[in-house]
CSV table of C-alpha atoms in Angstrom, one decimal:
chain,number,residue,atom,x,y,z
Z,1,MET,CA,-20.4,-38.0,-51.8
Z,2,LEU,CA,-24.0,-38.6,-52.7
Z,3,GLY,CA,-24.3,-41.8,-50.8
Z,4,VAL,CA,-23.9,-40.2,-47.3
Z,5,THR,CA,-24.9,-42.6,-44.6
Z,6,ASN,CA,-27.0,-41.5,-41.6
Z,7,GLU,CA,-24.1,-42.1,-39.3
Z,8,GLN,CA,-22.0,-39.7,-41.4
Z,9,LYS,CA,-24.8,-37.1,-41.3
Z,10,VAL,CA,-24.9,-37.3,-37.5
Z,11,ARG,CA,-21.2,-37.0,-37.2
Z,12,GLY,CA,-21.1,-34.0,-39.5
Z,13,HIS,CA,-23.7,-32.3,-37.5
Z,14,GLN,CA,-21.8,-32.9,-34.3
Z,15,ARG,CA,-18.8,-31.0,-35.7
Z,16,VAL,CA,-20.4,-27.6,-35.4
Z,17,PRO,CA,-19.7,-27.0,-31.6
Z,18,SER,CA,-16.1,-28.0,-32.0
Z,19,ASP,CA,-15.8,-25.6,-35.0
Z,20,THR,CA,-17.1,-22.9,-32.7
Z,21,LYS,CA,-14.6,-23.9,-30.1
Z,22,GLU,CA,-11.8,-23.9,-32.6
Z,23,PHE,CA,-12.9,-20.4,-33.8
Z,24,HIS,CA,-12.8,-19.1,-30.1
Z,25,GLU,CA,-9.5,-20.7,-29.5
Z,26,ALA,CA,-8.1,-19.1,-32.7
Z,27,THR,CA,-9.5,-15.7,-31.7
Z,28,LYS,CA,-7.9,-16.1,-28.2
Z,29,ARG,CA,-4.6,-17.0,-29.7
Z,30,ASP,CA,-4.8,-14.1,-32.1
Z,31,ALA,CA,-5.8,-11.7,-29.2
Z,32,LEU,CA,-2.8,-12.8,-27.2
Z,33,LEU,CA,-0.3,-12.4,-30.1
Z,34,ARG,CA,-1.7,-9.0,-31.0
Z,35,LEU,CA,-1.5,-7.9,-27.3
Z,36,ARG,CA,2.1,-9.2,-27.1
Z,37,LYS,CA,3.0,-7.1,-30.2
Z,38,ASP,CA,1.4,-4.0,-28.8
Z,39,LEU,CA,3.1,-4.4,-25.4
Z,40,ASP,CA,6.5,-4.8,-27.2
Z,41,ASN,CA,5.8,-1.5,-29.1
Z,42,LEU,CA,4.8,0.2,-25.9
Z,43,LEU,CA,8.1,-1.0,-24.2
Z,44,GLN,CA,10.1,0.6,-27.1
Z,45,THR,CA,8.8,4.0,-25.9
Z,46,ALA,CA,9.9,3.5,-22.3
Z,47,ASP,CA,12.8,5.2,-20.6
Z,48,ASP,CA,15.9,3.0,-20.8
Z,49,ALA,CA,16.5,3.2,-17.0
Z,50,LYS,CA,13.0,1.8,-16.3
Z,51,LYS,CA,12.9,-0.8,-19.0
Z,52,THR,CA,13.8,-3.8,-16.9
Z,53,ILE,CA,11.2,-3.2,-14.3
Z,54,LEU,CA,8.5,-2.3,-16.9
Z,55,GLN,CA,9.3,-5.5,-18.8
Z,56,LYS,CA,8.7,-7.5,-15.6
Z,57,GLU,CA,5.4,-5.7,-15.1
Z,58,MET,CA,4.3,-6.3,-18.7
Z,59,CYS,CA,5.1,-10.0,-18.3
Z,60,GLY,CA,2.8,-10.0,-15.3
Z,61,PHE,CA,0.1,-8.2,-17.3
Z,62,GLU,CA,0.4,-10.6,-20.2
Z,63,ALA,CA,0.0,-13.6,-17.9
Z,64,LEU,CA,-3.1,-12.0,-16.3
Z,65,PHE,CA,-4.5,-11.3,-19.8
Z,66,HIS,CA,-3.8,-14.9,-20.9
Z,67,ARG,CA,-5.7,-16.2,-17.9
Z,68,PHE,CA,-8.5,-13.8,-18.6
Z,69,LEU,CA,-8.8,-15.3,-22.1
Z,70,GLN,CA,-8.7,-18.9,-20.8
Z,71,GLU,CA,-11.5,-18.4,-18.2
Z,72,ASP,CA,-14.8,-19.8,-19.3
Z,73,GLY,CA,-17.8,-19.5,-17.1
Z,74,PRO,CA,-17.8,-18.9,-13.3
Z,75,SER,CA,-14.8,-19.9,-11.3
Z,76,VAL,CA,-17.0,-21.6,-8.7
Z,77,GLU,CA,-19.6,-24.2,-9.3
Z,78,TRP,CA,-22.3,-23.4,-6.7
Z,79,ASP,CA,-23.2,-27.0,-6.0
Z,80,ARG,CA,-19.6,-28.0,-5.2
Z,81,ILE,CA,-19.2,-25.5,-2.3
Z,82,GLN,CA,-18.6,-27.6,0.8
Z,83,LYS,CA,-19.6,-26.8,4.4
Z,84,LEU,CA,-16.8,-25.1,6.3
Z,85,PRO,CA,-15.0,-27.7,8.4
Z,86,GLN,CA,-15.3,-27.5,12.1
Z,87,ASP,CA,-11.8,-26.0,12.8
Z,88,ALA,CA,-11.5,-23.9,9.6
Z,89,VAL,CA,-12.4,-20.7,11.4
Z,90,LYS,CA,-10.9,-20.2,14.8
Z,91,ASP,CA,-12.6,-18.0,17.3
Z,92,TYR,CA,-10.6,-15.0,18.4
Z,93,SER,CA,-11.4,-15.7,22.1
Z,94,SER,CA,-9.7,-19.1,21.8
Z,95,LEU,CA,-6.3,-17.5,21.1
Z,96,LYS,CA,-3.7,-17.3,23.9
Z,97,THR,CA,-1.9,-14.1,24.9
Z,98,PRO,CA,1.9,-14.6,24.9
Z,99,GLN,CA,4.2,-13.9,27.8
Z,100,GLU,CA,5.4,-10.2,28.0
Z,101,SER,CA,9.0,-11.5,27.7
Z,102,GLU,CA,8.3,-13.2,24.3
Z,103,ILE,CA,6.6,-10.2,22.6
Z,104,ARG,CA,9.7,-8.4,21.4
Z,105,GLU,CA,11.2,-11.4,19.7
Z,106,MET,CA,7.8,-12.1,18.0
Z,107,LEU,CA,7.4,-8.6,16.8
Z,108,ASN,CA,10.9,-8.7,15.2
Z,109,LYS,CA,9.6,-11.5,12.9
Z,110,LEU,CA,6.8,-9.3,11.6
Z,111,VAL,CA,6.4,-6.8,8.7
Z,112,VAL,CA,3.4,-4.5,8.6
Z,113,ILE,CA,2.1,-3.7,5.1
Z,114,LYS,CA,-0.6,-1.1,4.3
Z,115,LEU,CA,-2.3,-0.9,1.0
Z,116,ASN,CA,-1.9,2.8,0.1
Z,117,GLY,CA,-2.8,2.9,-3.6
Z,118,GLY,CA,-6.2,4.7,-3.3
Z,119,LEU,CA,-7.0,8.4,-3.9
Z,120,GLY,CA,-9.4,10.4,-1.8
Z,121,THR,CA,-11.4,11.5,-4.9
Z,122,SER,CA,-14.7,9.7,-3.8
Z,123,MET,CA,-14.7,11.9,-0.7
Z,124,GLY,CA,-13.8,15.1,-2.7
Z,125,CYS,CA,-10.2,15.2,-1.6
Z,126,HIS,CA,-7.0,15.5,-3.8
Z,127,GLY,CA,-4.1,13.1,-3.4
Z,128,PRO,CA,-3.7,9.9,-1.5
Z,129,LYS,CA,-6.6,8.9,0.7
Z,130,SER,CA,-4.2,8.1,3.5
Z,131,VAL,CA,-3.5,11.9,4.0
Z,132,ILE,CA,-7.1,12.8,4.8
Z,133,PRO,CA,-7.4,14.0,8.5
Z,134,VAL,CA,-9.6,11.6,10.4
Z,135,ARG,CA,-9.2,12.5,14.0
Z,136,ASN,CA,-7.6,15.4,15.9
Z,137,ASP,CA,-6.1,16.5,12.6
Z,138,LEU,CA,-4.3,13.2,12.3
Z,139,THR,CA,-4.4,11.4,9.0
Z,140,PHE,CA,-4.7,7.6,8.3
Z,141,LEU,CA,-0.9,7.6,7.8
Z,142,ASP,CA,-0.2,9.5,11.0
Z,143,LEU,CA,-2.3,7.0,13.1
Z,144,THR,CA,-0.6,4.0,11.4
Z,145,VAL,CA,2.9,5.4,12.2
Z,146,GLN,CA,1.9,6.2,15.8
Z,147,GLN,CA,0.6,2.7,16.3
Z,148,ILE,CA,3.8,1.0,15.1
Z,149,GLU,CA,6.1,3.5,16.9
Z,150,HIS,CA,4.2,2.7,20.1
Z,151,LEU,CA,4.8,-1.1,19.6
Z,152,ASN,CA,8.5,-0.5,18.8
Z,153,LYS,CA,9.0,1.7,21.9
Z,154,THR,CA,7.0,-0.4,24.3
Z,155,TYR,CA,8.7,-3.7,23.4
Z,156,GLY,CA,12.1,-2.4,22.1
Z,157,ALA,CA,11.2,-4.0,18.7
Z,158,THR,CA,11.9,-3.0,15.1
Z,159,VAL,CA,8.7,-3.6,13.2
Z,160,PRO,CA,9.0,-2.0,9.8
Z,161,LEU,CA,6.1,-0.3,8.0
Z,162,VAL,CA,5.8,-0.9,4.3
Z,163,LEU,CA,3.4,1.1,2.1
Z,164,MET,CA,2.2,-0.3,-1.2
Z,165,ASN,CA,1.6,2.8,-3.3
Z,166,SER,CA,0.2,3.1,-6.8
Z,167,PHE,CA,1.4,5.5,-9.5
Z,168,ASN,CA,-1.5,7.7,-8.3
Z,169,THR,CA,-0.2,8.1,-4.8
Z,170,ASP,CA,3.6,7.5,-4.9
Z,171,ASP,CA,4.9,11.1,-5.4
Z,172,ASP,CA,2.6,12.6,-2.7
Z,173,THR,CA,3.3,9.8,-0.3
Z,174,GLU,CA,7.1,10.1,-0.7
Z,175,LYS,CA,6.8,13.8,0.2
Z,176,VAL,CA,4.6,13.1,3.3
Z,177,ILE,CA,6.7,10.4,4.8
Z,178,ARG,CA,9.7,12.7,5.2
Z,179,LYS,CA,8.0,14.2,8.3
Z,180,TYR,CA,8.4,10.8,10.1
Z,181,LYS,CA,12.2,10.8,9.9
Z,182,GLY,CA,12.6,11.2,13.7
Z,183,PHE,CA,10.1,8.5,14.6
Z,184,GLN,CA,11.1,5.0,15.8
Z,185,VAL,CA,9.7,3.4,12.6
Z,186,GLN,CA,11.6,2.3,9.5
Z,187,ILE,CA,9.3,3.1,6.5
Z,188,TYR,CA,9.6,1.4,3.1
Z,189,THR,CA,7.6,2.0,0.0
Z,190,PHE,CA,7.1,0.2,-3.2
Z,191,ASN,CA,4.8,0.6,-6.1
Z,192,GLN,CA,2.2,-1.9,-7.3
Z,193,SER,CA,2.1,-2.5,-11.0
Z,194,CYS,CA,0.8,0.0,-13.5
Z,195,TYR,CA,-1.2,-1.9,-16.2
Z,196,PRO,CA,-2.7,-0.6,-19.5
Z,197,ARG,CA,-6.4,-0.4,-19.8
Z,198,ILE,CA,-7.8,-2.5,-22.6
Z,199,SER,CA,-10.4,-1.4,-25.2
Z,200,ARG,CA,-13.5,-3.6,-24.9
Z,201,ASP,CA,-13.8,-3.8,-28.6
Z,202,SER,CA,-10.3,-4.5,-29.8
Z,203,LEU,CA,-8.9,-6.1,-26.6
Z,204,LEU,CA,-5.8,-4.0,-27.2
Z,205,PRO,CA,-4.2,-1.4,-24.9
Z,206,VAL,CA,-5.5,2.1,-25.3
Z,207,ALA,CA,-2.1,3.6,-24.3
Z,208,LYS,CA,0.1,4.7,-27.1
Z,209,ASP,CA,3.4,5.1,-25.1
Z,210,PHE,CA,4.9,4.8,-21.6
Z,211,THR,CA,4.7,8.5,-20.7
Z,212,ILE,CA,2.0,7.6,-18.1
Z,213,GLU,CA,1.5,11.1,-16.7
Z,214,ASN,CA,0.5,12.4,-20.2
Z,215,ASP,CA,-2.3,9.9,-20.6
Z,216,ILE,CA,-3.2,8.8,-17.0
Z,217,GLU,CA,-6.6,7.5,-18.1
Z,218,ALA,CA,-5.0,4.8,-20.2
Z,219,TRP,CA,-3.4,3.1,-17.1
Z,220,TYR,CA,-4.7,1.6,-13.9
Z,221,PRO,CA,-3.3,-0.1,-10.7
Z,222,PRO,CA,-4.6,-3.7,-10.9
Z,223,GLY,CA,-6.2,-4.3,-7.5
Z,224,HIS,CA,-4.5,-5.4,-4.3
Z,225,GLY,CA,-4.0,-9.0,-5.5
Z,226,ASP,CA,-1.0,-7.6,-7.3
Z,227,PHE,CA,0.7,-7.2,-3.9
Z,228,TYR,CA,2.5,-10.5,-4.0
Z,229,GLN,CA,4.3,-10.1,-7.3
Z,230,SER,CA,5.1,-6.4,-6.8
Z,231,PHE,CA,6.4,-7.1,-3.3
Z,232,GLN,CA,8.8,-9.7,-4.7
Z,233,ASN,CA,9.8,-7.5,-7.7
Z,234,SER,CA,10.6,-4.7,-5.3
Z,235,GLY,CA,13.3,-6.8,-3.6
Z,236,LEU,CA,11.7,-6.2,-0.2
Z,237,LEU,CA,10.5,-9.8,0.2
Z,238,LYS,CA,14.1,-11.1,-0.2
Z,239,LYS,CA,15.4,-8.4,2.2
Z,240,PHE,CA,12.9,-9.2,5.0
Z,241,LEU,CA,13.5,-13.0,4.6
Z,242,ALA,CA,17.3,-12.3,4.9
Z,243,GLU,CA,16.6,-10.4,8.1
Z,244,GLY,CA,14.8,-13.4,9.6
Z,245,ARG,CA,11.3,-12.0,9.4
Z,246,GLU,CA,8.6,-14.6,9.0
Z,247,TYR,CA,5.2,-13.1,8.6
Z,248,CYS,CA,3.6,-10.0,7.1
Z,249,PHE,CA,0.3,-8.4,8.3
Z,250,LEU,CA,-1.4,-6.7,5.4
Z,251,SER,CA,-4.5,-4.4,5.5
Z,252,ASN,CA,-6.2,-1.4,3.9
Z,253,ILE,CA,-4.8,1.9,5.2
Z,254,ASP,CA,-8.4,3.2,5.6
Z,255,ASN,CA,-9.3,0.3,8.0
Z,256,LEU,CA,-8.7,2.0,11.3
Z,257,GLY,CA,-9.4,-1.3,13.2
Z,258,ALA,CA,-6.5,-3.2,11.5
Z,259,THR,CA,-3.8,-2.9,14.2
Z,260,VAL,CA,-1.1,-5.4,15.0
Z,261,ASP,CA,-2.7,-8.1,17.1
Z,262,ILE,CA,-0.2,-9.9,19.4
Z,263,ASN,CA,-2.6,-12.9,20.0
Z,264,ILE,CA,-2.9,-13.6,16.3
Z,265,LEU,CA,0.9,-13.3,15.9
Z,266,ASN,CA,1.3,-15.7,18.8
Z,267,ARG,CA,-1.0,-18.2,17.1
Z,268,LEU,CA,1.2,-18.0,14.0
Z,269,LEU,CA,4.6,-18.2,15.7
Z,270,GLY,CA,3.6,-20.2,18.8
Z,271,ASP,CA,4.1,-23.8,19.5
Z,272,ASP,CA,0.4,-24.8,19.5
Z,273,ARG,CA,0.4,-25.5,15.8
Z,274,GLN,CA,-1.2,-28.7,14.6
Z,275,GLY,CA,1.8,-31.0,14.0
Z,276,ASP,CA,4.9,-29.2,12.7
Z,277,LYS,CA,3.2,-27.5,9.7
Z,278,PRO,CA,3.2,-23.7,10.0
Z,279,ILE,CA,0.1,-21.7,9.2
Z,280,GLU,CA,0.8,-20.1,5.8
Z,281,PHE,CA,-2.2,-17.8,5.5
Z,282,VAL,CA,-4.8,-16.2,7.8
Z,283,MET,CA,-7.8,-14.3,6.8
Z,284,GLU,CA,-9.5,-12.3,9.5
Z,285,VAL,CA,-13.3,-12.6,9.1
Z,286,THR,CA,-16.0,-11.1,11.3
Z,287,ASP,CA,-19.7,-11.8,11.8
Z,288,LYS,CA,-21.8,-10.7,8.9
Z,289,THR,CA,-24.6,-8.2,9.6
Z,290,ARG,CA,-27.2,-6.9,7.2
Z,291,ALA,CA,-24.9,-4.0,6.3
Z,292,ASP,CA,-22.2,-6.4,5.1
Z,293,VAL,CA,-24.1,-8.7,2.7
Z,294,LYS,CA,-21.9,-7.8,-0.3
Z,295,GLY,CA,-18.6,-8.5,1.5
Z,296,GLY,CA,-16.6,-11.5,0.4
Z,297,THR,CA,-16.9,-14.7,2.5
Z,298,LEU,CA,-14.9,-17.8,3.3
Z,299,ILE,CA,-15.9,-21.1,1.7
Z,300,HIS,CA,-14.5,-24.6,1.5
Z,301,TYR,CA,-14.0,-25.7,-2.1
Z,302,GLU,CA,-12.0,-28.5,-3.6
Z,303,ASN,CA,-10.9,-29.3,0.0
Z,304,LYS,CA,-9.3,-25.8,0.4
Z,305,LEU,CA,-10.4,-22.6,2.1
Z,306,ARG,CA,-10.9,-19.8,-0.3
Z,307,LEU,CA,-12.5,-16.4,-0.7
Z,308,LEU,CA,-15.8,-16.1,-2.5
Z,309,GLU,CA,-16.6,-12.6,-3.8
Z,310,ILE,CA,-20.1,-11.5,-5.0
Z,311,ALA,CA,-18.7,-11.1,-8.5
Z,312,GLN,CA,-18.1,-14.8,-8.7
Z,313,VAL,CA,-21.6,-15.8,-7.7
Z,314,PRO,CA,-24.1,-16.9,-10.4
Z,315,LYS,CA,-27.0,-14.5,-10.6
Z,316,GLU,CA,-29.6,-17.1,-9.4
Z,317,HIS,CA,-27.6,-17.6,-6.1
Z,318,VAL,CA,-26.9,-13.9,-5.2
Z,319,ASP,CA,-29.6,-14.0,-2.5
Z,320,ASP,CA,-28.1,-17.2,-1.0
Z,321,PHE,CA,-24.7,-15.4,-0.9
Z,322,LYS,CA,-26.2,-12.5,0.9
Z,323,SER,CA,-27.9,-14.6,3.5
Z,324,VAL,CA,-26.6,-14.1,7.0
Z,325,LYS,CA,-27.6,-17.7,7.8
Z,326,THR,CA,-25.8,-19.5,5.0
Z,327,PHE,CA,-22.6,-17.4,5.1
Z,328,LYS,CA,-22.0,-16.2,8.6
Z,329,PHE,CA,-18.7,-14.4,8.1
Z,330,PHE,CA,-17.2,-11.8,5.8
Z,331,ASN,CA,-13.6,-10.9,4.9
Z,332,THR,CA,-12.2,-7.9,6.6
Z,333,ASN,CA,-9.2,-7.9,4.2
Z,334,ASN,CA,-6.8,-8.1,7.2
Z,335,ILE,CA,-4.4,-10.8,5.9
Z,336,TRP,CA,-1.5,-12.5,7.6
Z,337,ALA,CA,0.9,-14.5,5.3
Z,338,ARG,CA,4.1,-16.4,5.8
Z,339,LEU,CA,6.9,-14.7,3.8
Z,340,GLU,CA,8.7,-17.9,2.9
Z,341,SER,CA,5.4,-19.3,1.5
Z,342,ILE,CA,4.8,-16.2,-0.6
Z,343,GLU,CA,8.2,-16.7,-2.2
Z,344,ARG,CA,7.6,-20.4,-2.7
Z,345,VAL,CA,4.2,-19.9,-4.4
Z,346,LEU,CA,5.6,-17.1,-6.7
Z,347,ASP,CA,8.6,-19.1,-7.7
Z,348,ALA,CA,6.5,-22.1,-8.5
Z,349,HIS,CA,4.2,-19.9,-10.6
Z,350,THR,CA,1.2,-21.4,-8.8
Z,351,MET,CA,-0.3,-18.0,-7.7
Z,352,ASN,CA,-3.7,-18.2,-9.4
Z,353,MET,CA,-6.3,-15.7,-8.3
Z,354,GLU,CA,-9.7,-15.2,-9.8
Z,355,ILE,CA,-9.8,-12.3,-12.2
Z,356,ILE,CA,-12.1,-9.4,-11.5
Z,357,VAL,CA,-13.2,-7.7,-14.8
Z,358,ASN,CA,-13.9,-4.1,-14.1
Z,359,ASN,CA,-15.7,-2.2,-16.9
Z,360,LYS,CA,-15.1,1.5,-17.2
Z,361,THR,CA,-16.0,4.3,-19.6
Z,362,LEU,CA,-13.3,6.9,-20.2
Z,363,ASP,CA,-14.0,10.6,-20.4
Z,364,ASN,CA,-13.9,10.4,-24.2
Z,365,GLY,CA,-16.7,7.8,-24.1
Z,366,MET,CA,-14.4,4.8,-24.9
Z,367,ARG,CA,-15.4,1.6,-23.1
Z,368,VAL,CA,-12.5,-0.2,-21.5
Z,369,ILE,CA,-11.8,-3.1,-19.2
Z,370,GLN,CA,-9.3,-3.4,-16.4
Z,371,LEU,CA,-8.3,-6.8,-15.1
Z,372,GLU,CA,-7.8,-6.9,-11.3
Z,373,THR,CA,-7.3,-9.5,-8.6
Z,374,ALA,CA,-8.0,-9.5,-4.8
Z,375,VAL,CA,-5.3,-10.1,-2.2
Z,376,GLY,CA,-7.5,-12.6,-0.2
Z,377,ALA,CA,-8.2,-14.7,-3.3
Z,378,ALA,CA,-4.6,-16.1,-3.0
Z,379,MET,CA,-5.7,-18.1,0.0
Z,380,LYS,CA,-6.3,-21.2,-2.0
Z,381,CYS,CA,-2.7,-21.2,-3.3
Z,382,PHE,CA,-1.3,-21.7,0.2
Z,383,ASP,CA,-1.2,-24.7,2.5
Z,384,GLY,CA,-2.6,-24.7,6.0
Z,385,GLY,CA,-4.8,-21.5,5.6
Z,386,ILE,CA,-7.2,-20.6,8.4
Z,387,GLY,CA,-9.8,-18.0,9.1
Z,388,ILE,CA,-10.0,-16.2,12.5
Z,389,ASN,CA,-13.3,-14.8,13.5
Z,390,VAL,CA,-12.2,-11.4,15.0
Z,391,PRO,CA,-14.3,-8.8,16.9
Z,392,ARG,CA,-16.0,-6.2,14.8
Z,393,SER,CA,-13.7,-3.6,16.3
Z,394,ARG,CA,-11.0,-4.9,13.9
Z,395,PHE,CA,-13.0,-3.8,10.9
Z,396,LEU,CA,-13.5,0.0,10.9
Z,397,PRO,CA,-13.1,1.2,7.3
Z,398,VAL,CA,-13.6,4.8,6.3
Z,399,LYS,CA,-15.0,4.7,2.8
Z,400,LYS,CA,-17.5,7.6,3.1
Z,401,THR,CA,-18.2,10.6,5.2
Z,402,SER,CA,-20.8,8.6,7.1
Z,403,ASP,CA,-17.9,6.4,8.4
Z,404,LEU,CA,-15.9,9.6,9.1
Z,405,LEU,CA,-18.7,10.9,11.3
Z,406,LEU,CA,-18.4,7.8,13.5
Z,407,VAL,CA,-14.6,7.8,13.9
Z,408,MET,CA,-14.6,11.6,14.6
Z,409,SER,CA,-17.3,11.2,17.3
Z,410,ASN,CA,-17.3,10.5,21.0
Z,411,LEU,CA,-17.9,6.8,20.2
Z,412,TYR,CA,-14.1,6.5,20.2
Z,413,SER,CA,-11.1,7.8,22.0
Z,414,LEU,CA,-7.6,7.8,20.6
Z,415,LYS,CA,-4.8,5.8,22.3
Z,416,TYR,CA,-1.4,5.6,20.7
Z,417,GLY,CA,-2.8,5.9,17.2
Z,418,SER,CA,-5.6,3.3,17.8
Z,419,LEU,CA,-9.3,4.0,18.1
Z,420,VAL,CA,-10.9,2.5,21.2
Z,421,MET,CA,-14.7,2.2,21.5
Z,422,SER,CA,-16.1,4.2,24.5
Z,423,PRO,CA,-16.9,2.1,27.5
Z,424,GLN,CA,-20.2,4.1,27.7
Z,425,ARG,CA,-21.4,2.5,24.5
Z,426,MET,CA,-23.9,-0.2,25.5
Z,427,PHE,CA,-23.4,-2.3,22.3
Z,428,PRO,CA,-20.2,-3.4,20.6
Z,429,THR,CA,-21.7,-2.5,17.2
Z,430,THR,CA,-21.5,0.9,15.6
Z,431,PRO,CA,-24.6,2.9,14.6
Z,432,LEU,CA,-25.9,2.6,11.0
Z,433,VAL,CA,-25.5,6.1,9.4
Z,434,LYS,CA,-26.8,7.2,6.0
Z,435,LEU,CA,-25.9,10.7,4.9
Z,436,GLY,CA,-27.4,12.2,1.7
Z,437,ASP,CA,-24.9,12.2,-1.2
Z,438,ASN,CA,-25.9,15.7,-2.5
Z,439,HIS,CA,-24.9,17.6,0.6
Z,440,PHE,CA,-22.6,15.3,2.6
Z,441,SER,CA,-20.4,13.2,0.3
Z,442,LYS,CA,-17.4,15.5,0.1
Z,443,VAL,CA,-15.3,15.9,3.2
Z,444,LYS,CA,-15.1,19.7,3.1
Z,445,GLU,CA,-18.9,20.1,2.7
Z,446,PHE,CA,-19.6,17.5,5.4
Z,447,LEU,CA,-17.4,19.3,7.9
Z,448,GLY,CA,-19.1,22.6,7.1
Z,449,ARG,CA,-22.5,21.1,8.2
Z,450,PHE,CA,-21.5,20.3,11.8
Z,451,ALA,CA,-20.5,23.1,14.3
Z,452,ASN,CA,-19.0,20.1,16.1
Z,453,ILE,CA,-19.6,16.3,15.8
Z,454,PRO,CA,-22.8,15.3,17.7
Z,455,ASP,CA,-22.9,13.0,20.7
Z,456,LEU,CA,-23.5,9.5,19.2
Z,457,ILE,CA,-23.0,7.3,22.3
Z,458,GLU,CA,-26.7,6.2,22.3
Z,459,LEU,CA,-27.4,6.3,18.6
Z,460,ASP,CA,-28.6,3.3,16.7
Z,461,HIS,CA,-29.6,4.6,13.3
Z,462,LEU,CA,-29.2,8.0,11.6
Z,463,THR,CA,-30.5,9.0,8.2
Z,464,VAL,CA,-30.0,12.6,7.0
Z,465,SER,CA,-31.1,13.8,3.6
Z,466,GLY,CA,-31.1,17.3,2.1
Z,467,ASP,CA,-29.8,20.7,3.2
Z,468,VAL,CA,-29.3,20.0,7.0
Z,469,THR,CA,-26.9,21.6,9.4
Z,470,PHE,CA,-26.1,20.8,13.1
Z,471,GLY,CA,-25.4,23.3,15.8
Z,472,ARG,CA,-22.9,22.8,18.6
Z,473,GLY,CA,-23.5,20.1,21.3
Z,474,VAL,CA,-26.3,18.2,19.6
Z,475,SER,CA,-27.1,14.7,21.0
Z,476,LEU,CA,-28.6,12.0,18.7
Z,477,ARG,CA,-30.1,8.9,20.4
Z,478,GLY,CA,-32.0,5.8,19.2
Z,479,THR,CA,-33.3,6.2,15.6
Z,480,VAL,CA,-33.1,9.7,14.1
Z,481,ILE,CA,-34.3,10.6,10.6
Z,482,ILE,CA,-33.9,14.1,9.3
Z,483,ILE,CA,-35.2,14.9,5.8
Z,484,ALA,CA,-35.2,18.4,4.4
Z,485,ASN,CA,-37.5,18.8,1.4
Z,486,HIS,CA,-36.1,20.1,-1.9
Z,487,GLY,CA,-35.6,23.9,-1.5
Z,488,ASP,CA,-36.0,23.8,2.3
Z,489,ARG,CA,-33.2,23.9,4.9
Z,490,ILE,CA,-33.2,22.4,8.4
Z,491,ASP,CA,-30.9,23.8,11.1
Z,492,ILE,CA,-30.8,21.5,14.2
Z,493,PRO,CA,-30.3,24.1,17.0
Z,494,ALA,CA,-27.3,24.0,19.4
Z,495,GLY,CA,-27.8,21.7,22.4
Z,496,ALA,CA,-30.8,19.8,20.8
Z,497,ILE,CA,-31.4,16.3,22.0
Z,498,LEU,CA,-33.1,14.1,19.4
Z,499,GLU,CA,-34.2,10.7,20.6
Z,500,ASN,CA,-36.2,8.5,18.3
Z,501,LYS,CA,-37.3,11.5,16.2
Z,502,ILE,CA,-38.3,12.2,12.7
Z,503,VAL,CA,-37.5,15.8,11.6
Z,504,SER,CA,-39.2,16.6,8.2
Z,505,GLY,CA,-39.1,19.3,5.6
Z,506,ASN,CA,-40.9,22.0,7.6
Z,507,MET,CA,-38.9,21.4,10.8
Z,508,ARG,CA,-41.7,19.5,12.5
Z,509,ILE,CA,-40.2,17.2,15.1
Z,510,LEU,CA,-42.2,13.9,15.4
Z,511,ASP,CA,-41.7,11.0,17.7
Z,512,HIS,CA,-40.3,8.0,15.9
């Protein structure tokens, strides 16, 4: 041993990294085995009637956790992102409108799916977000049902509506949908998975048993990427394929612009496909503005179209990602997918979406992680995917009360459950609205600050901060900034017309 050669010394030195690697591999193996054991123990506490379904779900969770352990470094190497090919994103204006006589048959090949797993808590509401009134006392769900009923009645079609609920929204949604019994819409629901939150320190589930309602904080719905597997597990995928349906249109229930589009459906079912290969996946994208810099975008990577989210971008390239010049489009999360292709990809186990690691702190101070995936990230698993650059009107999400202000205003009128931009509006874009969190973030409080919603037809930009109320018949035009100092209150009088004005703490009205 004393006569060690230089060569042996070098070799010995080089062993260290692989030892580290072996240590990490062993730790990962250990983590997976321990998780498996914990999941088995959890399943022992489950109700016998639910065991089979829960077993399937826990298999899905284990697979997700295994992939989480395998992933090293970013899923996208920045320098390998390719320029989008010429025909990767079709312009909406290039799509053909089908003959009236063909529409019924086309609609009968469609399933409409709404992501309905979210609660209204961020806007101060209890229960599912979909039951918040958004216009004329109609909720997101009411408007969706009206839209589809109108299609079915107009064309004599049978488009079904499917709601993907979460364990948070399921009971309340089931009660609400009873009121649509007499409507010409068949409504189906299924639940997305319910996964255990994992302790950041031990990498083990924090849940002790399967009585979820007793420890709701220990569980979470794993993002909308879980749609594919849960849809198949529910039996609905098989049912719709057996009925001869070909495509599903999937969107967030709070996106009021995501209505069934006949021209896109025609592009999918029509005879103008390249060759005989069907389009398996469509992501609706729209032009990025400075307000959308954080939205996911379409890229070409390893010769496939795929979704790039800000979470996947290396820190040094975040500014490039946000650039409107480099990445012109962002994902609206309106997705069209071929049912047969979803089944094929799931059966072949080639569904492989990037994992989003969401760090949370529970009320008791415990730090946990929840593993999620995004529905659009599945694009790279399909063949013949395209983007369609749609008008901005197809992206009208209501995430905050500032969005609610727009959809409740005279910027829109309501037609068969769909919001239509007023022809009096000079620009197709919506005004940029910022309402102060302290006084406007909760729906009830927000509504109490307006005697009625102001006229916004000519508004470009509105900022309101502090204790501000609006009288009846107020008109806001151009850029309006209203800031009440701490302890002061500003009441905008009834009938006031504010055009390019700054209203500050002591109610002085200045020209902007």
